[in-house]
mmCIF file of C-alpha atoms in Angstrom:
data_model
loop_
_atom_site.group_PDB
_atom_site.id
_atom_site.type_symbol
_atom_site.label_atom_id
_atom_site.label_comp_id
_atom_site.label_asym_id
_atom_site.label_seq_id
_atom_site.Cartn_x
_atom_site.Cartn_y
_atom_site.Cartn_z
ATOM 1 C CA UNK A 542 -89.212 -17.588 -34.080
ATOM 2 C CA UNK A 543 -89.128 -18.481 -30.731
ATOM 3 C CA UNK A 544 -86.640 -20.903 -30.726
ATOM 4 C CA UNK A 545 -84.353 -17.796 -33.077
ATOM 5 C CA UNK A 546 -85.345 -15.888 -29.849
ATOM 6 C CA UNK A 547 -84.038 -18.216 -26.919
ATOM 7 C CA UNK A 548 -81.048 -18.381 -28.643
ATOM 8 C CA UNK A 549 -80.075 -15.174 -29.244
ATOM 9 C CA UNK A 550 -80.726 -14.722 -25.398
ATOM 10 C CA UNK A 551 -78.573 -17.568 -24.835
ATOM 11 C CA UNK A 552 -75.748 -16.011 -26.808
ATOM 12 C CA UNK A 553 -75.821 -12.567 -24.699
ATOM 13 C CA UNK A 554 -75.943 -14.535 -21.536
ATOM 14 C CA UNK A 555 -72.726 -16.020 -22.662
ATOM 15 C CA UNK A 556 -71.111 -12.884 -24.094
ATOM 16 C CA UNK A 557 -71.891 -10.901 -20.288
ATOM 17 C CA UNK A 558 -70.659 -14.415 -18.613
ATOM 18 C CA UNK A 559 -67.470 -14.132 -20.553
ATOM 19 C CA UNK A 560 -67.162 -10.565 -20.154
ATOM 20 C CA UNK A 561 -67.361 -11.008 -16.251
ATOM 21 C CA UNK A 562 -65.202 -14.080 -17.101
ATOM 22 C CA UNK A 563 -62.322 -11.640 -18.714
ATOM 23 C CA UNK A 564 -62.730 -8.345 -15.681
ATOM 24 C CA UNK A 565 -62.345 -11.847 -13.280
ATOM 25 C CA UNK A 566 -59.198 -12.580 -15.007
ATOM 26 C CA UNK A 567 -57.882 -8.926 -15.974
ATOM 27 C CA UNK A 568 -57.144 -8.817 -11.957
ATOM 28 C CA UNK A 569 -53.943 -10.403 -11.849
ATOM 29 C CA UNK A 570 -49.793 -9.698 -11.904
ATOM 30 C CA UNK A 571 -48.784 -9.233 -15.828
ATOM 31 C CA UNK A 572 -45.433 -8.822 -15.077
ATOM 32 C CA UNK A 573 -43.733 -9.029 -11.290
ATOM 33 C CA UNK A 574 -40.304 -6.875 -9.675
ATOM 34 C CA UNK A 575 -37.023 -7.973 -11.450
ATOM 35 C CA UNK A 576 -34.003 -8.822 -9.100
ATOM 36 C CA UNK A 577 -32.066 -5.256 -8.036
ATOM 37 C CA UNK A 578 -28.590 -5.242 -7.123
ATOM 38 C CA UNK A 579 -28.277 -1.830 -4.921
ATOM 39 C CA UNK A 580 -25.330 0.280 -3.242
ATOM 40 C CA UNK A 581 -25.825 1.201 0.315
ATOM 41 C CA UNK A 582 -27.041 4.380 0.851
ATOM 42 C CA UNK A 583 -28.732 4.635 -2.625
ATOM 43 C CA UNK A 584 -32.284 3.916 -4.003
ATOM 44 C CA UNK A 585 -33.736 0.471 -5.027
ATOM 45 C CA UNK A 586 -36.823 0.475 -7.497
ATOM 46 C CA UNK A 587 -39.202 -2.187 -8.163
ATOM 47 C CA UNK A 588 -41.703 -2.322 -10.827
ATOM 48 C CA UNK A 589 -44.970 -4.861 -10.876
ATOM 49 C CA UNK A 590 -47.422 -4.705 -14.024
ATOM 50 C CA UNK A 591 -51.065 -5.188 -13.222
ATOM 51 C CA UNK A 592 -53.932 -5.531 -14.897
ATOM 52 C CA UNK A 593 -57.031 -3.112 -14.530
ATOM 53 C CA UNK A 594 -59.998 -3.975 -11.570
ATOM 54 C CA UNK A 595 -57.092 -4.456 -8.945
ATOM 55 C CA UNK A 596 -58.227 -3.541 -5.244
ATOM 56 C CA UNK A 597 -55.440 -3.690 -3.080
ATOM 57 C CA UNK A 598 -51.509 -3.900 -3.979
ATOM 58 C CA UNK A 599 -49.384 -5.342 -1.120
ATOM 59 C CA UNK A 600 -45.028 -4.759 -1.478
ATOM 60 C CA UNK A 601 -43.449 -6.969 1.270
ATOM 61 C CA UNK A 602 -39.731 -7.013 1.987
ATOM 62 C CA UNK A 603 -38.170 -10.676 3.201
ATOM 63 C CA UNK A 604 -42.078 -11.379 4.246
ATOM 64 C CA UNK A 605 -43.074 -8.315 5.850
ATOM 65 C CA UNK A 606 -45.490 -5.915 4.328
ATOM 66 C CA UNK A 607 -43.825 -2.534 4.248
ATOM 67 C CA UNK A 608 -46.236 -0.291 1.208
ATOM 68 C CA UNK A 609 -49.492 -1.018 0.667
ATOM 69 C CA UNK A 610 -51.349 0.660 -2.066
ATOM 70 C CA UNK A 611 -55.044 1.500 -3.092
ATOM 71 C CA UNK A 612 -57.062 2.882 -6.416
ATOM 72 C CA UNK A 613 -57.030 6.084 -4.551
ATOM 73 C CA UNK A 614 -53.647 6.501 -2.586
ATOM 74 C CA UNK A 615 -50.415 4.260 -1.097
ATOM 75 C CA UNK A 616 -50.613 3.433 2.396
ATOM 76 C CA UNK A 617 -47.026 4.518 3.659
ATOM 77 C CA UNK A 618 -46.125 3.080 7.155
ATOM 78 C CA UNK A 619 -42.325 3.777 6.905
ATOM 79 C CA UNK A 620 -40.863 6.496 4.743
ATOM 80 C CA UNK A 621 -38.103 4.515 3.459
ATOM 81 C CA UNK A 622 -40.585 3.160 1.245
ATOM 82 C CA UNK A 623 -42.626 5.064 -0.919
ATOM 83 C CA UNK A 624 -44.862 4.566 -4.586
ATOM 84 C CA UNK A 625 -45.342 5.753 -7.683
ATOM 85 C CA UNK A 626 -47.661 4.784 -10.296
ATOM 86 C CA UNK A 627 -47.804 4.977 -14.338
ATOM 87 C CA UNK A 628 -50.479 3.739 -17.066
ATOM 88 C CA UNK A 629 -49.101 1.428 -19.887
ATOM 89 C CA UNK A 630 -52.020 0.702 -21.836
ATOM 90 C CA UNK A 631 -54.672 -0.675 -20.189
ATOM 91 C CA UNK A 632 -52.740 -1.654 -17.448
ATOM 92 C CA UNK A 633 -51.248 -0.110 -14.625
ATOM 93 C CA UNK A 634 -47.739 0.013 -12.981
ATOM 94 C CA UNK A 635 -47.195 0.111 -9.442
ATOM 95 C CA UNK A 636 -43.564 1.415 -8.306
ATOM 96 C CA UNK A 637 -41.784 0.566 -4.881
ATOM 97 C CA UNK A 638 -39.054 2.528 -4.650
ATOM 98 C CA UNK A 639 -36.373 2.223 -1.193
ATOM 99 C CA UNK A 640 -34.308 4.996 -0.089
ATOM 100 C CA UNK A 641 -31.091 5.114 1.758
ATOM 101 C CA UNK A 642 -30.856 0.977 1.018
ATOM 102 C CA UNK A 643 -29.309 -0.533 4.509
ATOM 103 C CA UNK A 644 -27.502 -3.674 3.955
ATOM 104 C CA UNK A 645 -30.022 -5.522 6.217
ATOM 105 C CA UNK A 646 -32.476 -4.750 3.247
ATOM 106 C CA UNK A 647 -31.019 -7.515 0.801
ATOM 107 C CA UNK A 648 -33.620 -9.886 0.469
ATOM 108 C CA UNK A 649 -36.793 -11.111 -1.300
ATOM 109 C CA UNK A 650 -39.502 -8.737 -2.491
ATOM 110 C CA UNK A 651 -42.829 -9.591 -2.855
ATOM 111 C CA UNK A 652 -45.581 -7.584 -5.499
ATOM 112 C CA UNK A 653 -48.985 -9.154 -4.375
ATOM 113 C CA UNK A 654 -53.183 -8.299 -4.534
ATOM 114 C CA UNK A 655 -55.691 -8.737 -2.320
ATOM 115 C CA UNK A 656 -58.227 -11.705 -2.637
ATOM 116 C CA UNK A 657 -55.277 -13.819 -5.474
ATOM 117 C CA UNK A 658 -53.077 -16.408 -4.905
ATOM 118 C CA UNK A 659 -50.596 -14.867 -7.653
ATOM 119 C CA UNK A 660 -47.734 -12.665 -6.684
ATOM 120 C CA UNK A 661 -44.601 -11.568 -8.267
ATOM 121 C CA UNK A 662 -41.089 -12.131 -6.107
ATOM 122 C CA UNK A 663 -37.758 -10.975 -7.079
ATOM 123 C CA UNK A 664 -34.341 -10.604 -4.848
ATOM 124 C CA UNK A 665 -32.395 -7.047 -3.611
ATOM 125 C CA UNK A 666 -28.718 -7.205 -3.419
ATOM 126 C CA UNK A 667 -27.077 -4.694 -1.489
ATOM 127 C CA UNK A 668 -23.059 -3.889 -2.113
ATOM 128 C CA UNK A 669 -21.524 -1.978 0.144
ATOM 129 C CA UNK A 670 -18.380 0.502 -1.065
ATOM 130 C CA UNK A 671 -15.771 0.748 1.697
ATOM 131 C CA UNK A 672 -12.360 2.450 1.863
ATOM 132 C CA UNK A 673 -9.419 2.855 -0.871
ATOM 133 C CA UNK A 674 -6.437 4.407 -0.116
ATOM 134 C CA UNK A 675 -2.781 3.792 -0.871
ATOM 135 C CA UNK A 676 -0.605 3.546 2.545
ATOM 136 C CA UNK A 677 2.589 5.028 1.600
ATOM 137 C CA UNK A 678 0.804 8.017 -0.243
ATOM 138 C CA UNK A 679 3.495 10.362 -2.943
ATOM 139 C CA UNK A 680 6.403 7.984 -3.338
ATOM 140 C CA UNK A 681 9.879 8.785 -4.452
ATOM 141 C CA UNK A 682 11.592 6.201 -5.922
ATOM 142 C CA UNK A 683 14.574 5.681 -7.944
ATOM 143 C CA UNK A 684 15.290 5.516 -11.319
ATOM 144 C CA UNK A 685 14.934 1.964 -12.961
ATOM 145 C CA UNK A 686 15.147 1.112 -9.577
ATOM 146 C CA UNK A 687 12.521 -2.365 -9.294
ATOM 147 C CA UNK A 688 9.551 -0.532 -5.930
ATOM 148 C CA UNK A 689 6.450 -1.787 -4.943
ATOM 149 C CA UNK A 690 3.132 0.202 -4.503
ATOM 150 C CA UNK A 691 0.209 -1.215 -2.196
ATOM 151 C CA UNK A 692 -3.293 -0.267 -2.407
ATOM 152 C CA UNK A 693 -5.651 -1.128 0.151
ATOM 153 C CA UNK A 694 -9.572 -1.950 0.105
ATOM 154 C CA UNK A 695 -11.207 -1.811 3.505
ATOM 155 C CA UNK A 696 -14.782 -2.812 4.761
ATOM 156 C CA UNK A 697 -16.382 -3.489 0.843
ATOM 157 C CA UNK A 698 -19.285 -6.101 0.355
ATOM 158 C CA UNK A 699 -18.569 -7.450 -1.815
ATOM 159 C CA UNK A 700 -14.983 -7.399 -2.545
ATOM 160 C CA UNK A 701 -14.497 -5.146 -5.504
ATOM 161 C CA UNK A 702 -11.803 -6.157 -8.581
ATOM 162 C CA UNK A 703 -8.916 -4.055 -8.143
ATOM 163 C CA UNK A 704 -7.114 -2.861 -10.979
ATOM 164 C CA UNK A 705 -4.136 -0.349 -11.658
ATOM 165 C CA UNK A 706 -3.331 2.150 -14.736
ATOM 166 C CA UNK A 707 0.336 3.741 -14.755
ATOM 167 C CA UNK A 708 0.892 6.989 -15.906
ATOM 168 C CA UNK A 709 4.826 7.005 -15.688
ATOM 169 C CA UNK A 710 7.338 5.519 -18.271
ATOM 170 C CA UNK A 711 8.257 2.029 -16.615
ATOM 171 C CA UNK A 712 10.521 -0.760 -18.180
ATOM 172 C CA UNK A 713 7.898 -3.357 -16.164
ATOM 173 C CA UNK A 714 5.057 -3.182 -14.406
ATOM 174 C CA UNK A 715 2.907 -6.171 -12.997
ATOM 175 C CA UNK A 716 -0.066 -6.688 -10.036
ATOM 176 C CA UNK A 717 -1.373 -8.803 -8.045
ATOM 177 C CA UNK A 718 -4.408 -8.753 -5.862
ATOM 178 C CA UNK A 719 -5.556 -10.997 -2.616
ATOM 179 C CA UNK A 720 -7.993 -11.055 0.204
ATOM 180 C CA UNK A 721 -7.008 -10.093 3.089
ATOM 181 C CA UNK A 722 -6.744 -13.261 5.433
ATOM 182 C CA UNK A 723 -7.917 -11.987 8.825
ATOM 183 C CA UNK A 724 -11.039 -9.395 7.371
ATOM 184 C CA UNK A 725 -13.544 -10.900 4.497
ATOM 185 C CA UNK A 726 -14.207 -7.401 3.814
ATOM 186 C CA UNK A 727 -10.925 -6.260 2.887
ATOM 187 C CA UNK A 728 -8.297 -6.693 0.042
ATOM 188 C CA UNK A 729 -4.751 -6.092 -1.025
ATOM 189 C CA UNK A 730 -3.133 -4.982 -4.727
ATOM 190 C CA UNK A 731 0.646 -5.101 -4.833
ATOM 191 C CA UNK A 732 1.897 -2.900 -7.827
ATOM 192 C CA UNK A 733 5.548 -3.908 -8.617
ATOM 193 C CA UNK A 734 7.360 -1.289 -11.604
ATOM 194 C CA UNK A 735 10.842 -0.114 -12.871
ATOM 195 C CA UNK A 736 10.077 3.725 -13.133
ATOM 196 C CA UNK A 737 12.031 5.450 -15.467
ATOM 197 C CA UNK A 738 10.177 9.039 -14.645
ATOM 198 C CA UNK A 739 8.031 10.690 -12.768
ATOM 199 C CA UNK A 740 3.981 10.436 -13.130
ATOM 200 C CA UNK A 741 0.957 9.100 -11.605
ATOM 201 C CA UNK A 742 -0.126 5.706 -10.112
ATOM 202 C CA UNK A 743 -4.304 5.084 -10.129
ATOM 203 C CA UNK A 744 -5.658 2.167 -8.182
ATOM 204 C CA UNK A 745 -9.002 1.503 -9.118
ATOM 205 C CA UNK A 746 -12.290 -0.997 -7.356
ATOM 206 C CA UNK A 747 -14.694 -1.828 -9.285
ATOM 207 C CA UNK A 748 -18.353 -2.542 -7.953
ATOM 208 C CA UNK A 749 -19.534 -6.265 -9.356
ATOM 209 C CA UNK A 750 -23.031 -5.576 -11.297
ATOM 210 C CA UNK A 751 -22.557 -2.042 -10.640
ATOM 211 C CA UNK A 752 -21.386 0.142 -12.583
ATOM 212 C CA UNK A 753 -20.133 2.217 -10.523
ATOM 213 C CA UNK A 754 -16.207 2.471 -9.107
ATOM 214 C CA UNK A 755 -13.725 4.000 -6.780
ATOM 215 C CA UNK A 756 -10.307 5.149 -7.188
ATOM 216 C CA UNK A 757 -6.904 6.814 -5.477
ATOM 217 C CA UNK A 758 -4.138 8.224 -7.156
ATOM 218 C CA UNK A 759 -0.803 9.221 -6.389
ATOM 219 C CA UNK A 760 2.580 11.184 -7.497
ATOM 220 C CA UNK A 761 5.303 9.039 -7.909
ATOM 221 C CA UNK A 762 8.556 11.128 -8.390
ATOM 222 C CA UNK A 763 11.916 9.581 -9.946
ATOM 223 C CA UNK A 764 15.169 10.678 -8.606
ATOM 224 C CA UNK A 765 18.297 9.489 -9.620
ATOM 225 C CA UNK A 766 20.340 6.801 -7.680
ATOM 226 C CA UNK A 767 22.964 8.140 -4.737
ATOM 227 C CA UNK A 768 26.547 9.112 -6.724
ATOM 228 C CA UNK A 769 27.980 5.861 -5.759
ATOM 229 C CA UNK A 770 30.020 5.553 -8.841
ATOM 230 C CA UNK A 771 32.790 3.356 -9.476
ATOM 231 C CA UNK A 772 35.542 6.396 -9.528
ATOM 232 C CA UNK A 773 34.032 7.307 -6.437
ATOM 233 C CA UNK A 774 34.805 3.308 -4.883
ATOM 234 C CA UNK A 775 38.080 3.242 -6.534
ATOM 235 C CA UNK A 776 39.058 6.431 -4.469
ATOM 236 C CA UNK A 777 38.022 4.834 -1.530
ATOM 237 C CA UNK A 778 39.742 2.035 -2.248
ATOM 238 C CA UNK A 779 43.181 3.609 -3.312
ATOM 239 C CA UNK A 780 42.847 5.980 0.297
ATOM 240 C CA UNK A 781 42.347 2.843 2.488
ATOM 241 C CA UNK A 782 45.622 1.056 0.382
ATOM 242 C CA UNK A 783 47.655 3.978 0.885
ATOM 243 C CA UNK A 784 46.326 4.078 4.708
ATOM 244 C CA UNK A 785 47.238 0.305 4.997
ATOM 245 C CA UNK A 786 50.545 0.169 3.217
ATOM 246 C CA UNK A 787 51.746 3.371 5.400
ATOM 247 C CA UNK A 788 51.244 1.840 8.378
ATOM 248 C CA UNK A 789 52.365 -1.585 7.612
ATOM 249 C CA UNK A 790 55.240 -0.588 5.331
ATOM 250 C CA UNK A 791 56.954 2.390 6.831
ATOM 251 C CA UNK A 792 59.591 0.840 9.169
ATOM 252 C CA UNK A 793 60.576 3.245 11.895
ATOM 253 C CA UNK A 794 64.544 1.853 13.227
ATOM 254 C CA UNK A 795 64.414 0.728 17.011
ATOM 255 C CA UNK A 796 66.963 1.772 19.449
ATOM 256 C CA UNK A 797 67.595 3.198 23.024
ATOM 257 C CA UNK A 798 67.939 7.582 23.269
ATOM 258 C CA UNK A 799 70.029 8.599 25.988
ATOM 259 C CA UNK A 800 67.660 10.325 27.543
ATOM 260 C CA UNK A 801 70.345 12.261 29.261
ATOM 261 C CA UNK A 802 71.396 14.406 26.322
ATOM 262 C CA UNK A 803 70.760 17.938 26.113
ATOM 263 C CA UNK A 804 71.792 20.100 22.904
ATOM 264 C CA UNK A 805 75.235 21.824 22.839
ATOM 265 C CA UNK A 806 73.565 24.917 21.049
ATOM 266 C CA UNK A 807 73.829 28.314 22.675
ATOM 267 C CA UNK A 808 70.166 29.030 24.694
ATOM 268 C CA UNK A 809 68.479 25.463 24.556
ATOM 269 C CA UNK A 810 67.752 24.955 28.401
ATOM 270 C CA UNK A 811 65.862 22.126 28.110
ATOM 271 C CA UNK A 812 66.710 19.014 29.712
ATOM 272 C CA UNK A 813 65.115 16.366 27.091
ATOM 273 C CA UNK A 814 63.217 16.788 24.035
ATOM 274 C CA UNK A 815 59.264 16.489 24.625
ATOM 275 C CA UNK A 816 58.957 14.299 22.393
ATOM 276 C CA UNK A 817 61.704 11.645 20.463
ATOM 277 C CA UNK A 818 61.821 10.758 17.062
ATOM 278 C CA UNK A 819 64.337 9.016 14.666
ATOM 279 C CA UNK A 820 65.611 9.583 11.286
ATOM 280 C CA UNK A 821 63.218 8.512 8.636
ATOM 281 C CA UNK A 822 64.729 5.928 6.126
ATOM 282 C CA UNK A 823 64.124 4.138 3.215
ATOM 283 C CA UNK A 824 60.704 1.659 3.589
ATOM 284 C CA UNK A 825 62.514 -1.117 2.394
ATOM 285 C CA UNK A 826 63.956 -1.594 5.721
ATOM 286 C CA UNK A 827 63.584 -5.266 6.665
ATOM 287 C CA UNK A 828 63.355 -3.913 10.896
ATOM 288 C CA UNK A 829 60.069 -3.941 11.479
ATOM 289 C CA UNK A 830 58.175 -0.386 13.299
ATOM 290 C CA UNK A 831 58.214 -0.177 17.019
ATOM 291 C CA UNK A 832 56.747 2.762 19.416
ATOM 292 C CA UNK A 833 59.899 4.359 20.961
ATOM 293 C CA UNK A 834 58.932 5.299 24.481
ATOM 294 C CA UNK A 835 60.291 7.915 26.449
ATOM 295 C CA UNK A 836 62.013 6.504 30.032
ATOM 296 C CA UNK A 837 64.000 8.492 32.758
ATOM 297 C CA UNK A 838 67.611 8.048 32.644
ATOM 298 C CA UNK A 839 68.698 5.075 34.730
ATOM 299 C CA UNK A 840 72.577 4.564 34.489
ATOM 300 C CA UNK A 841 75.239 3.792 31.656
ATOM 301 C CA UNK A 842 73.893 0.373 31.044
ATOM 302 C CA UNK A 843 74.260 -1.047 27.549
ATOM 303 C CA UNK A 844 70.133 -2.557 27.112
ATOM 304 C CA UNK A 845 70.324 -5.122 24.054
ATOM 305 C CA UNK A 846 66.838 -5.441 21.710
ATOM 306 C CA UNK A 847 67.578 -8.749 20.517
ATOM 307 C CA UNK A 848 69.999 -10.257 18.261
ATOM 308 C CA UNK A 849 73.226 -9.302 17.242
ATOM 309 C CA UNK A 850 72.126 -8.100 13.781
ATOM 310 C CA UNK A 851 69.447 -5.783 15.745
ATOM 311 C CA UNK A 852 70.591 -2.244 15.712
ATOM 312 C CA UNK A 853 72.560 -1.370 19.266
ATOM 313 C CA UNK A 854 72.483 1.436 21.099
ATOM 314 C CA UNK A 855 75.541 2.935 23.419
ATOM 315 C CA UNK A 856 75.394 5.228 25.946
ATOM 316 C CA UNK A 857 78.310 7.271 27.045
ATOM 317 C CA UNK A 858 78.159 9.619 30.066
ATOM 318 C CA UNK A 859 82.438 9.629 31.029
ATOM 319 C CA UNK A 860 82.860 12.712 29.417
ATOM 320 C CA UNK A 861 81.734 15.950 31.159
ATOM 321 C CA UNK A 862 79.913 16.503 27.542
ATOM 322 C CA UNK A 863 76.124 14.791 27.647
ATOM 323 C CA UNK A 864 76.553 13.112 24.341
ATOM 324 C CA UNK A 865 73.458 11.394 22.502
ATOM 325 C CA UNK A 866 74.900 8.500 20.196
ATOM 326 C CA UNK A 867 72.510 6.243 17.817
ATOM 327 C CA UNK A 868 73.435 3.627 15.791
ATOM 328 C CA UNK A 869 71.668 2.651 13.070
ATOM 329 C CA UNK A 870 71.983 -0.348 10.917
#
């Protein structure tokens, strides 16, 4: 009997040693922080699973301890970081949640307890959404005219995928996208389309691991191209012939005026005309144009223009009559 008795006390020794064995044990991380990717400006949470008897929970950004938390309250020294706490079971679930995430936050978190060499570690990732705008702003473009459309994204970390949906009737449309070569930061889409009316153009940046995205849009309007038509050339064309041939193919007949002669008609007082002119003729004449210029009357000098098959002009001044004589050939 005794012997039944010693070892039923040695059983319930070992039952409270492994009881005290299992609250020893229940004090560790279940389950640490998963990695966060975060936008600037937003909230970051972090989640670490712990088992019951825990004293002390410690949250340290990029090694520094910045929440601490007890069975009774957190210990806040910033307010960028606070807690919150929820019951799964028998376990318990300590929350570290940033506000307004800076992009000097990105970096490793660390869920630890007091008095154990476990922790549980995870990363924060921190995108930053810049500027998108489209330069030119409302286009106007021609009709199945080939234009180009540029959208521009400006101080984003990192570099979102730009992207473009059309809402006009186009006969092509194509993109490309590059980084801009003098600012990491910073990209470039270049939209080229044949519009064939008027609509919308959307560029769009999309956040990597985020789902979250940006986007401009614009009016595109669709005229139709300047009235350049071929009628239009042809008249042009026809005008500047007519223009040419005129000039070069109306052939005025040289010759001396006597500059002497006045008109025999009753009342003209005048001594010359103002201006001279000759008899127009037919354009097929082979003598070609020259300026007739107006000189004062010099003598009764015969003045020959060049050979004898050049048109020669007499003046006669015996009579007492002022007589004008042109001869034409």
């Amino acid at each position: 009997m005794r012997d039944a008795g010693r070892c039923r006390g040695i059983l319930a020794a070992l039952v409270v040693l492994a009881g005290l064995a299992a609250c020893g044990s229940s004090n560790e991380i279940i389950e640490g922080p998963k990695n966060v990717t975060a936008l600037k400006g937003s909230e970051a949470r972090f989640n670490c699973t712990i088992s019951q008897g825990w004293k002390l929970i410690m949250w340290a950004l990029k090694g520094t301890v910045v929440l601490s938390i007890t069975p009774t309250e957190p210990i806040i020294t910033n307010d960028r970081f606070t807690a919150m706490s929820y019951e799964e079971g028998s376990n318990f679930i300590s929350e570290m949640i940033i506000h307004n995430v800076q992009l000097s936050d990105a970096g490793q978190i660390k869920c630890s307890l007091q008095n154990s060499d476990r922790d549980g570690s995870a990363f924060l990732s921190v995108q930053v959404m810049g500027r998108l705008f489209i330069p030119e702003g409302s286009l106007v473009v021609m009709e199945d005219k080939p234009c180009n459309v540029t959208c521009r994204a400006l101080g984003w970390t990192p570099l979102p995928r730009l992207s473009w949906e059309i809402g006009v009737p186009v006969s092509h449309s194509s993109y490309y996208s590059v980084r801009e070569p003098e600012d990491l930061q910073s990209a470039v889409s270049v939209l080229a389309l044949t519009p064939q009316g008027n609509g919308t153009v959307t560029c769009v940046a999309e956040m990597k691991w985020l789902h979250v995205h940006e986007s401009v849009t614009v009016n595109l309007t669709v005229v139709q191209p300047p009235l350049e038509s071929s009628y239009q050339s042809e008249i042009r064309k026809s005008a500047n012939m007519k223009t040419n041939k005129d000039t070069s193919g109306t052939k005025l007949k040289s010759g001396n005026e006597n500059y002497g002669y006045s008109s025999d008609e009753p009342g003209t007082t005048s001594e010359w005309p103002e201006t001279a002119s000759l008899p127009a003729k037919s354009s097929e004449s082979s003598v070609p144009e020259q300026r007739v210029g107006r000189q004062p009357y010099q003598g009764s000098d015969q003045h020959q223009l060049g050979p004898a098959s050049r048109p020669q002009v007499s003046f006669n001044v015996a009579s007492p009559k002022k007589v004008r004589n042109v001869t034409l050939v």
